[in-house]
XYZ file of C-alpha atoms in Angstrom:
418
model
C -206.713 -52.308 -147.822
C -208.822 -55.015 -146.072
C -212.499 -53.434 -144.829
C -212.660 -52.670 -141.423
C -213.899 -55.495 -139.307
C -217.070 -54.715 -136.704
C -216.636 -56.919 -133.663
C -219.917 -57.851 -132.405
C -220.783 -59.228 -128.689
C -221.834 -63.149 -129.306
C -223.964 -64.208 -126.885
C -225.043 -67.968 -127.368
C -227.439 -69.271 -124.905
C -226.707 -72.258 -123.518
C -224.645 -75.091 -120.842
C -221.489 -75.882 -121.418
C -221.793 -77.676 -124.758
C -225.402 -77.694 -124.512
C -227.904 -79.559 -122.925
C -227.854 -83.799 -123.697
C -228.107 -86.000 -126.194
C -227.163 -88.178 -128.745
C -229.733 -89.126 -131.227
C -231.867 -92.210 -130.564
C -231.117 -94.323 -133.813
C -229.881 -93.298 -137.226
C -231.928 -93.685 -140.117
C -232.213 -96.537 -142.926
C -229.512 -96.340 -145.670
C -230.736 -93.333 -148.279
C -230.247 -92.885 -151.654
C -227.310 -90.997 -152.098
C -230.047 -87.915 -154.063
C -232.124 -87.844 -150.733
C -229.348 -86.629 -148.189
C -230.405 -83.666 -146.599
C -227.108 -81.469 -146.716
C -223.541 -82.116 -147.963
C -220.503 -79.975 -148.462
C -220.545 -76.513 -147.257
C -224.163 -77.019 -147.098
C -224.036 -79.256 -143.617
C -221.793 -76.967 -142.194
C -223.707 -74.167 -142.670
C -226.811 -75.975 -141.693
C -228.356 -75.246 -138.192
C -228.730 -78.166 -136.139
C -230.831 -76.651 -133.763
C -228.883 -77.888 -130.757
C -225.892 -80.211 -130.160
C -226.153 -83.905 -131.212
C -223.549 -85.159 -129.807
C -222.644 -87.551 -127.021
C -221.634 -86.220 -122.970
C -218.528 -88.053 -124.154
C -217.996 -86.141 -126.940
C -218.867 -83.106 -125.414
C -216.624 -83.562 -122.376
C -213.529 -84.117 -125.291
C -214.224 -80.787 -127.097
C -214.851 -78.160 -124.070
C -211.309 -79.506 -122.893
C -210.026 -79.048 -126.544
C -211.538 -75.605 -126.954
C -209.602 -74.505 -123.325
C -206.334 -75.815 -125.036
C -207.196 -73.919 -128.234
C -207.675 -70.885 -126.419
C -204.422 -71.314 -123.794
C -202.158 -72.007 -127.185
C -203.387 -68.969 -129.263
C -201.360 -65.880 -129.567
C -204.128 -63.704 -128.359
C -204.294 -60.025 -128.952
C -207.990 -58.970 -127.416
C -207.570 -59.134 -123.548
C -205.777 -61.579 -121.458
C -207.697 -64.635 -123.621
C -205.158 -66.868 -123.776
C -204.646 -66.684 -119.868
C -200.888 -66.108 -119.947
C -200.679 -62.316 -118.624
C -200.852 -59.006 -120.678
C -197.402 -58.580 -121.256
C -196.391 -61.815 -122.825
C -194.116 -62.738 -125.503
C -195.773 -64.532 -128.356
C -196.638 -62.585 -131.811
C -200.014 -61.066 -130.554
C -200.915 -62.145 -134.013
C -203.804 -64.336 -133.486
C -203.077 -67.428 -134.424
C -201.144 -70.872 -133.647
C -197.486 -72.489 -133.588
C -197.558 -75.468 -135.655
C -195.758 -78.119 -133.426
C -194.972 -77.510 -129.929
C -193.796 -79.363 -126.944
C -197.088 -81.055 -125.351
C -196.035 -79.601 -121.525
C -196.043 -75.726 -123.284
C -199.265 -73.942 -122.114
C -198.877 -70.791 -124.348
C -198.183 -69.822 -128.031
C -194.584 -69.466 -128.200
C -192.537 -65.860 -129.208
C -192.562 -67.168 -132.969
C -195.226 -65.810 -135.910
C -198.118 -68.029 -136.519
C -197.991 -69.670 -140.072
C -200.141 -68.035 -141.909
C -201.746 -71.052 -144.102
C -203.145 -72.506 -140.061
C -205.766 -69.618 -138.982
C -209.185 -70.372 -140.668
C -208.105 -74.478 -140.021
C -207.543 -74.322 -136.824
C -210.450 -71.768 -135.914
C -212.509 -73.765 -137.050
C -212.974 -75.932 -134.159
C -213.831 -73.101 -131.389
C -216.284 -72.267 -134.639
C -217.920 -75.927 -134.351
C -218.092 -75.777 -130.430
C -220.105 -72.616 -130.008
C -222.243 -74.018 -132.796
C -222.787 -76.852 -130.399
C -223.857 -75.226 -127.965
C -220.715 -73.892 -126.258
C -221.577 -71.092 -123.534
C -218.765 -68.469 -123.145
C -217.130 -65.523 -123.566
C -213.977 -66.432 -124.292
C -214.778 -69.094 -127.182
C -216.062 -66.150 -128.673
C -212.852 -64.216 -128.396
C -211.172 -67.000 -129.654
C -212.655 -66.801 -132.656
C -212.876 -63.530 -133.282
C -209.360 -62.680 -131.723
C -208.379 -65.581 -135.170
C -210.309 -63.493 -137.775
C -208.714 -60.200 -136.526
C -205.398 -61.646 -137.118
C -206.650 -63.053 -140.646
C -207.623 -59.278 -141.233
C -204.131 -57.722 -140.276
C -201.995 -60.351 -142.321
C -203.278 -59.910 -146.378
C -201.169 -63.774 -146.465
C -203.638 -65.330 -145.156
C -205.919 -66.820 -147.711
C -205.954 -70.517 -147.834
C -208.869 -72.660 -148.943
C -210.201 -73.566 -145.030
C -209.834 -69.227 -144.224
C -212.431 -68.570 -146.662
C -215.486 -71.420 -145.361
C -214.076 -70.156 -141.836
C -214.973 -66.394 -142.553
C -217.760 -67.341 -144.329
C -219.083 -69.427 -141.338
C -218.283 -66.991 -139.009
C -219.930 -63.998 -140.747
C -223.418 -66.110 -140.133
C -222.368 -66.948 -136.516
C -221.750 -63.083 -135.673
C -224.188 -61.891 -138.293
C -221.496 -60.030 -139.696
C -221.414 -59.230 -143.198
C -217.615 -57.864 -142.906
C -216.440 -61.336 -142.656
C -217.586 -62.679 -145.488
C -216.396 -59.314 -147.384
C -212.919 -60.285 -146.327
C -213.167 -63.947 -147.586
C -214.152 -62.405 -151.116
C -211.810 -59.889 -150.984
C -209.004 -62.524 -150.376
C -210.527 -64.981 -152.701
C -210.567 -62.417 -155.288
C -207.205 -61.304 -155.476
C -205.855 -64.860 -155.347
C -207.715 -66.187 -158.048
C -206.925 -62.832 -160.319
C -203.157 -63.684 -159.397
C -203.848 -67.277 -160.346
C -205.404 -66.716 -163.846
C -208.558 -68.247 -163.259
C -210.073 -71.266 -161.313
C -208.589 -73.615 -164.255
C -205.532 -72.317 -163.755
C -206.090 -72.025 -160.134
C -206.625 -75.922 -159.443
C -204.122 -77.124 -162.303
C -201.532 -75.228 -160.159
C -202.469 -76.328 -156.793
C -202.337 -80.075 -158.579
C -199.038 -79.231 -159.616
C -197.595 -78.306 -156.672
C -198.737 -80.850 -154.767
C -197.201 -83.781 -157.076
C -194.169 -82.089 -157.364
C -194.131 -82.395 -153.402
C -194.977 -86.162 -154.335
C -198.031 -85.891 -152.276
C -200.352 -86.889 -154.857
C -202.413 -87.838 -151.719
C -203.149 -84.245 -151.145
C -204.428 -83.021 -154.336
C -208.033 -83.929 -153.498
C -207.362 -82.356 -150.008
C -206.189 -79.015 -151.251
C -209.218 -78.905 -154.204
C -212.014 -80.575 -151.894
C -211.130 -77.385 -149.461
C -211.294 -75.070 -152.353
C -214.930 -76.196 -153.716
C -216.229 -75.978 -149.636
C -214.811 -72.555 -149.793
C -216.042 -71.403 -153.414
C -219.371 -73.054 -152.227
C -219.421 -70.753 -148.923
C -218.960 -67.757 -151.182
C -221.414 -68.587 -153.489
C -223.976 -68.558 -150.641
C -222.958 -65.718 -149.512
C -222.491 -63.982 -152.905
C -225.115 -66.230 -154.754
C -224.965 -64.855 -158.783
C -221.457 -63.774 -158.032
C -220.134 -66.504 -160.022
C -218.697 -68.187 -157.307
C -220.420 -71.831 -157.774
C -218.987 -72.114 -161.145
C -215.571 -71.689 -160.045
C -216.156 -74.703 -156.831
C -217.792 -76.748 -159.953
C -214.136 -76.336 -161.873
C -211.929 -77.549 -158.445
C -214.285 -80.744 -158.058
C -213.622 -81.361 -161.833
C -210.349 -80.948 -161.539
C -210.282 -84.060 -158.920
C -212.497 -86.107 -160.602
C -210.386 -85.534 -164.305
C -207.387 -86.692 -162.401
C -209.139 -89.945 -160.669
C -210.238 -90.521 -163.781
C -207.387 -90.497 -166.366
C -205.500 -93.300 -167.798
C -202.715 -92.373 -165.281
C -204.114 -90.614 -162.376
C -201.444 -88.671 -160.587
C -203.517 -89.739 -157.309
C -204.490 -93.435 -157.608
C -207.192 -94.082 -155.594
C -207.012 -98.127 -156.317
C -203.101 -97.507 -155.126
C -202.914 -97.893 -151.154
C -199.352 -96.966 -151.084
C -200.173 -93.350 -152.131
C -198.625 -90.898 -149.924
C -201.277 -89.813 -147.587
C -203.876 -92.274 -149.249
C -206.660 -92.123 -147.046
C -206.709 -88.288 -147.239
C -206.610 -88.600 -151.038
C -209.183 -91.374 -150.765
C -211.324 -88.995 -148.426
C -210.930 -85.771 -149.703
C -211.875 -86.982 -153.094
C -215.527 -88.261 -151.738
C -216.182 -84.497 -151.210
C -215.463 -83.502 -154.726
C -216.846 -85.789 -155.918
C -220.117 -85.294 -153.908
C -220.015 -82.310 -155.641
C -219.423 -82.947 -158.806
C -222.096 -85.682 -159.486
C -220.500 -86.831 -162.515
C -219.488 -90.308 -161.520
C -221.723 -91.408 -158.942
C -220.099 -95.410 -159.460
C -216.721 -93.995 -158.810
C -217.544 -91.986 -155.864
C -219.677 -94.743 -154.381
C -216.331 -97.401 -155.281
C -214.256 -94.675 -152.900
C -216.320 -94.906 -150.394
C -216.590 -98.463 -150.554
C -212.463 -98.671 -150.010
C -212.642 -96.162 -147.616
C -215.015 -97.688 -145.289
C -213.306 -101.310 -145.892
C -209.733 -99.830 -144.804
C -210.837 -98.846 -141.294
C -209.133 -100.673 -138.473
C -211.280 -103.167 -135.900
C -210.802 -100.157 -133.182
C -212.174 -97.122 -135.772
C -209.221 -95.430 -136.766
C -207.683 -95.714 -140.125
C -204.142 -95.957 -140.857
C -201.661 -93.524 -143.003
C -201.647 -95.898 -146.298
C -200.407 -99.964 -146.534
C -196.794 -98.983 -145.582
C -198.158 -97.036 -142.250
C -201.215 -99.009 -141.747
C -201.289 -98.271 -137.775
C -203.677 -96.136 -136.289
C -203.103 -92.396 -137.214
C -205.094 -89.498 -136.075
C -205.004 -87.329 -138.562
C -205.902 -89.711 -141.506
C -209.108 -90.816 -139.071
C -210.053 -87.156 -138.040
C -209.825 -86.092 -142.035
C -211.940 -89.503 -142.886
C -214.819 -88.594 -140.406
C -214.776 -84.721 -141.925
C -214.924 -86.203 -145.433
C -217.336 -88.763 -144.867
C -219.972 -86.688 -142.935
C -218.905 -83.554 -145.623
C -219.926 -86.264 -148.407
C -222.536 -88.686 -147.060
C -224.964 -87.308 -145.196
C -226.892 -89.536 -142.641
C -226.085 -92.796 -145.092
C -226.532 -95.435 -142.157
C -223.203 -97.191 -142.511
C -221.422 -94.477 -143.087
C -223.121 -92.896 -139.725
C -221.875 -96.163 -137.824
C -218.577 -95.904 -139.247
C -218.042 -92.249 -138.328
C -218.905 -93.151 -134.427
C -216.797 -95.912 -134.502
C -213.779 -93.465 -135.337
C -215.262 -90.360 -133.143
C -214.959 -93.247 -130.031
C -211.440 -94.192 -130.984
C -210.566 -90.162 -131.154
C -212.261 -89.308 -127.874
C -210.179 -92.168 -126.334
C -206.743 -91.193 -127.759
C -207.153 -87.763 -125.929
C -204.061 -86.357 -123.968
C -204.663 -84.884 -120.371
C -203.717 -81.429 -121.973
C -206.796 -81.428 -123.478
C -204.843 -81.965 -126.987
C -203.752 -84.923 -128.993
C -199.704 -85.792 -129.194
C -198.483 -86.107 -132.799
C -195.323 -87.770 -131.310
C -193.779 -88.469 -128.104
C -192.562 -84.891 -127.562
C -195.019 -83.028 -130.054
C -198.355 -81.456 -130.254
C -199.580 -79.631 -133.388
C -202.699 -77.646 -132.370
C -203.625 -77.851 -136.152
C -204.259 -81.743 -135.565
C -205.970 -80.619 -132.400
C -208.302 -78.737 -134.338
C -208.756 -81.436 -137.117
C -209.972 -83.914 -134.696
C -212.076 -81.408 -132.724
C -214.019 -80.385 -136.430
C -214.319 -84.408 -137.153
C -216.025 -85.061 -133.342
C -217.989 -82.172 -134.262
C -218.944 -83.215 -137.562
C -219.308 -86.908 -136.484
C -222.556 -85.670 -134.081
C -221.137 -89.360 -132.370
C -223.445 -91.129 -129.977
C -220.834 -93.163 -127.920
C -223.256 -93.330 -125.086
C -223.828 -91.240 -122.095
C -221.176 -90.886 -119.929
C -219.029 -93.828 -121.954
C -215.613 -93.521 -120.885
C -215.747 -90.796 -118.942
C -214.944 -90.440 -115.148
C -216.857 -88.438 -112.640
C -215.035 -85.597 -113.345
C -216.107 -85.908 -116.936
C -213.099 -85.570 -118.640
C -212.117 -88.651 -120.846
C -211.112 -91.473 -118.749
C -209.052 -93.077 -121.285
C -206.750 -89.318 -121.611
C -203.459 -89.924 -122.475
C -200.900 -89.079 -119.848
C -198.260 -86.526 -121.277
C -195.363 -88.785 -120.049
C -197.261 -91.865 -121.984
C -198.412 -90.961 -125.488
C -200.415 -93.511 -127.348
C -198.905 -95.777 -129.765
C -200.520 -94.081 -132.626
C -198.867 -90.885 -131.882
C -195.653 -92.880 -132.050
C -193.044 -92.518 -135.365
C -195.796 -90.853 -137.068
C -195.896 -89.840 -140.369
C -195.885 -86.636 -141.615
C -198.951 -84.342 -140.827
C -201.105 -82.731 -143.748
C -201.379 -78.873 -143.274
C -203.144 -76.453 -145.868
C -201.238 -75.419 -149.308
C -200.014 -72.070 -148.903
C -201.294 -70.949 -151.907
């Protein structure tokens, strides 16, 4: 039985996204040993305030209202579709929808979506984000994670984690363990654990994803190791970065890093800078990812799919900022490439306050994605860059004329159910 859940009132002072500012300059190049925070640490880190552009800002309080509109709500009215309305009440999100839909439809939310998605109403009220119904948001999310015991994948337990220092509420983080727990027991171990998330993926031949799936799992063994520090759990997010850098390393890597016609490459390619971050054990081969990484983004700062879908895809560039600010720190190129991307995200922006996957689809999970990256980016495109006097992004996307990068796109990553 999952322990019951105390729902605090979360008051964060505050405008609407905070007050301005993007900061004036990044700093020299740094040895990789003197970056401040990396992994789970930077996003637990207080920032003391938002850093990020008006631009920026604009993009995410018009994300968060979509969020909020598309999630099957169960506290209140918060999804602003009426009381008695016909989606699960379950908390959480469809996976692909029609882009004209303004509510969660009658369907259950996948259960491997809550803590990935919630995590970008997480990153806007840590960035300053003033209002009541953020807050249900994501606490309307964790009280779905509570009622459904299949909800435990990697992103669920840094999201509970996260939250449980937002709210100040120890119960959260008591779930994440709890769920952590019992899959691990089930999985033999973290050995086992990561050798059969690796398995699984390949036989899916989406090698690409490997790192992705592991890279999640160290961020949220890391989260419960700071919460639970002695418990054990820093050991087991040492194992899952292992695991990713054993694989990049053998004589036939089931993820080939030097290979840019990998399935999902440049999530492989990003992914595996986190792990690597974390394990420290080949400092030449994480700084030769990086290196490809950086060289594969596109003059207008996206990055494609891999060399067969080189265009401009949005969920290989928001997954490229995460990694890269989850791995680098404030490295000054790396900063420069990240704002680059955050621009090119902010200006692919549909009018729903959403991103379209295809012509006639939305996934609120790549919503979210791209929400965590802006976040996570703390972009300075300049003040009031691209924006109209309304402040919402000049460059939106109408829903009747998607962008060309949302066009025949490849498949979308989504989290292991594990």
């Amino acid at each position: 039985m999952a322990r019951s859940i105390r729902w605090p009132l979360v008051v964060l002072l505050g405008g609407v996204l905070g007050g301005a500012c993007s900061e004036a300059g990044a700093p020299d190049d740094e040895a990789e040993g003197s970056v401040r925070a990396q992994g789970f640490a930077l996003l637990q880190k207080d920032r003391g305030g938002p850093h990020t552009s008006f631009a920026a800002r604009a993009s995410l309080h018009s994300l968060g209202a979509r969020l909020s509109d598309l999630q099957a709500d169960s506290i209140g009215d918060n999804a602003h579709n009426g009381l008695s309305d016909s989606d699960p009440d379950d908390g959480g999100w469809d996976w692909l929808l029609a882009p004209s839909a303004t509510s969660h439809s009658g369907t259950a939310s996948p259960d491997n979506l809550y803590g990935s998605i919630a995590l970008a109403p997480w990153a806007l009220l840590r960035a300053g984000a003033h209002g009541f119904r953020l807050s249900t948001t994501v606490l309307d999310a964790a009280l779905g994670m509570q009622r459904n015991p299949q909800v435990d994948s990697p992103p669920d337990f840094v999201y509970l984690v996260l939250l449980s220092d937002l709210t100040d509420n120890a119960g959260f983080s008591a779930l994440a363990k709890e769920r952590y727990d019992a899959r691990l027991a089930s999985a033999g171990g973290a050995r086992a654990f990561a050798e059969r998330v690796r398995d699984q993926r390949h036989a899916q031949t989406y090698d690409g994803l490997i790192a992705y799936d592991l890279a999640w799992l160290t961020l949220g063994a890391s989260a419960l190791a700071a919460a639970f520090p002695g418990a054990g759990y820093d050991a087991d997010a040492n194992t899952y970065a292992q695991v990713v850098a054993d694989d990049l390393t053998a004589s036939t890597p089931l993820f080939d890093f030097r290979d840019p016609s990998e399935a999902f490459y440049t999530q492989g390619l990003s992914w595996s800078l986190v792990a690597l971050s974390h394990d420290h054990s080949a400092p030449r081969l994480f700084s030769e990812a990086r290196t490809r990484l950086l060289d594969a983004q596109l003059p207008e700062g996206a990055w494609g799919w891999n060399s067969a879908s080189p265009a401009a895809n949005l969920q290989a560039t928001a997954e490229a900022v995460q990694a890269l600010a989850l791995s680098s720190g404030n490295h000054r190129s790396v900063r420069r490439s990240q704002q680059r991307a955050a621009h090119w995200l902010i200006s692919q922006q549909a009018a729903n306050g959403g991103w379209l996957y295809a012509a006639d689809q939305e996934s609120p999970f790549l919503d979210a994605e791209i929400g965590l990256a802006l976040y996570l980016a703390e972009t300075a495109v300049g003040s009031r860059e691209g924006l109209d006097a309304e402040g919402a992004a000049s460059t939106a996307q109408p829903l009747s004329a998607p962008s060309s990068a949302a066009t025949a796109a490849p498949p979308l990553a989504e989290p292991l159910r594990l």
